[in-house]
Amino acid sequence: QVQLVESGGGLVQAGGSLRLSCAASGRTFSSLAMGWFRQAPGKEREFVSTISSSGGSTYYADSVKGRFTISRENAKNTVYLQMNSLKPEDTAVYYCAARFYSIGTRKSEYGYWGQGTQVAVSS
């Protein structure tokens, strides 16, 4: 069983930065590919970024490419999402997700989810 807990959300002005963290329980973290998704009010949950179990492969949605960076520290069972140059349209609840081994960009591919952390970007 994998449990995920996100932190680091908050309110920030446009152009600002936030770093989200997701801590995973269990001893299998190094076998997990991790992903970040987000869901804005009234919209579907959408893919943001993913990172392979080793950290060697990453992938981003076009909307965040060049602004967001995903990383992980397997020794700390933690994955991060550094968000720079934030825009009002980045406002959403951000969810951490996990799946074994290979990266994925579809929410249906992930079996483990955190509770989410709210990010609000003011204009």
PDB file of C-alpha atoms in Angstrom, residues 1 7 9-10 17 22 24 26 30 36-37 40 42 46 57 73 92 96 99 105 108 112 115 117 119:
ATOM      1  CA  GLN A   1       0.000   0.000   0.000  1.00  0.00           C
ATOM      2  CA  SER A   7       2.254  19.953   0.938  1.00  0.00           C
ATOM      3  CA  GLY A   9       0.402  24.861  -1.732  1.00  0.00           C
ATOM      4  CA  GLY A  10      -0.748  28.379  -1.042  1.00  0.00           C
ATOM      5  CA  SER A  17       6.975  30.598  -7.329  1.00  0.00           C
ATOM      6  CA  CYS A  22       4.734  14.813  -1.958  1.00  0.00           C
ATOM      7  CA  ALA A  24       5.248   8.689   0.140  1.00  0.00           C
ATOM      8  CA  GLY A  26       6.405   2.504   2.399  1.00  0.00           C
ATOM      9  CA  SER A  30      12.244   3.725  -5.651  1.00  0.00           C
ATOM     10  CA  TRP A  36       1.509  15.521 -10.669  1.00  0.00           C
ATOM     11  CA  PHE A  37      -1.982  16.351 -11.842  1.00  0.00           C
ATOM     12  CA  ALA A  40      -9.369  23.542 -11.510  1.00  0.00           C
ATOM     13  CA  GLY A  42     -15.426  22.853 -12.961  1.00  0.00           C
ATOM     14  CA  GLU A  46      -5.327  17.112 -16.015  1.00  0.00           C
ATOM     15  CA  SER A  57      13.059  10.547 -17.328  1.00  0.00           C
ATOM     16  CA  GLU A  73      14.751  12.294  -3.698  1.00  0.00           C
ATOM     17  CA  ALA A  92      -6.046  24.433  -9.090  1.00  0.00           C
ATOM     18  CA  CYS A  96       0.416  13.711  -6.417  1.00  0.00           C
ATOM     19  CA  ARG A  99       2.242   3.949 -10.242  1.00  0.00           C
ATOM     20  CA  THR A 105       0.424  10.824 -18.504  1.00  0.00           C
ATOM     21  CA  SER A 108      -6.306   6.244 -15.300  1.00  0.00           C
ATOM     22  CA  TYR A 112      -2.385   5.812  -5.797  1.00  0.00           C
ATOM     23  CA  GLN A 115      -5.521  14.293  -1.059  1.00  0.00           C
ATOM     24  CA  THR A 117      -2.981  20.754  -2.104  1.00  0.00           C
ATOM     25  CA  VAL A 119      -2.580  26.477  -5.330  1.00  0.00           C
TER      26      VAL A 119
END
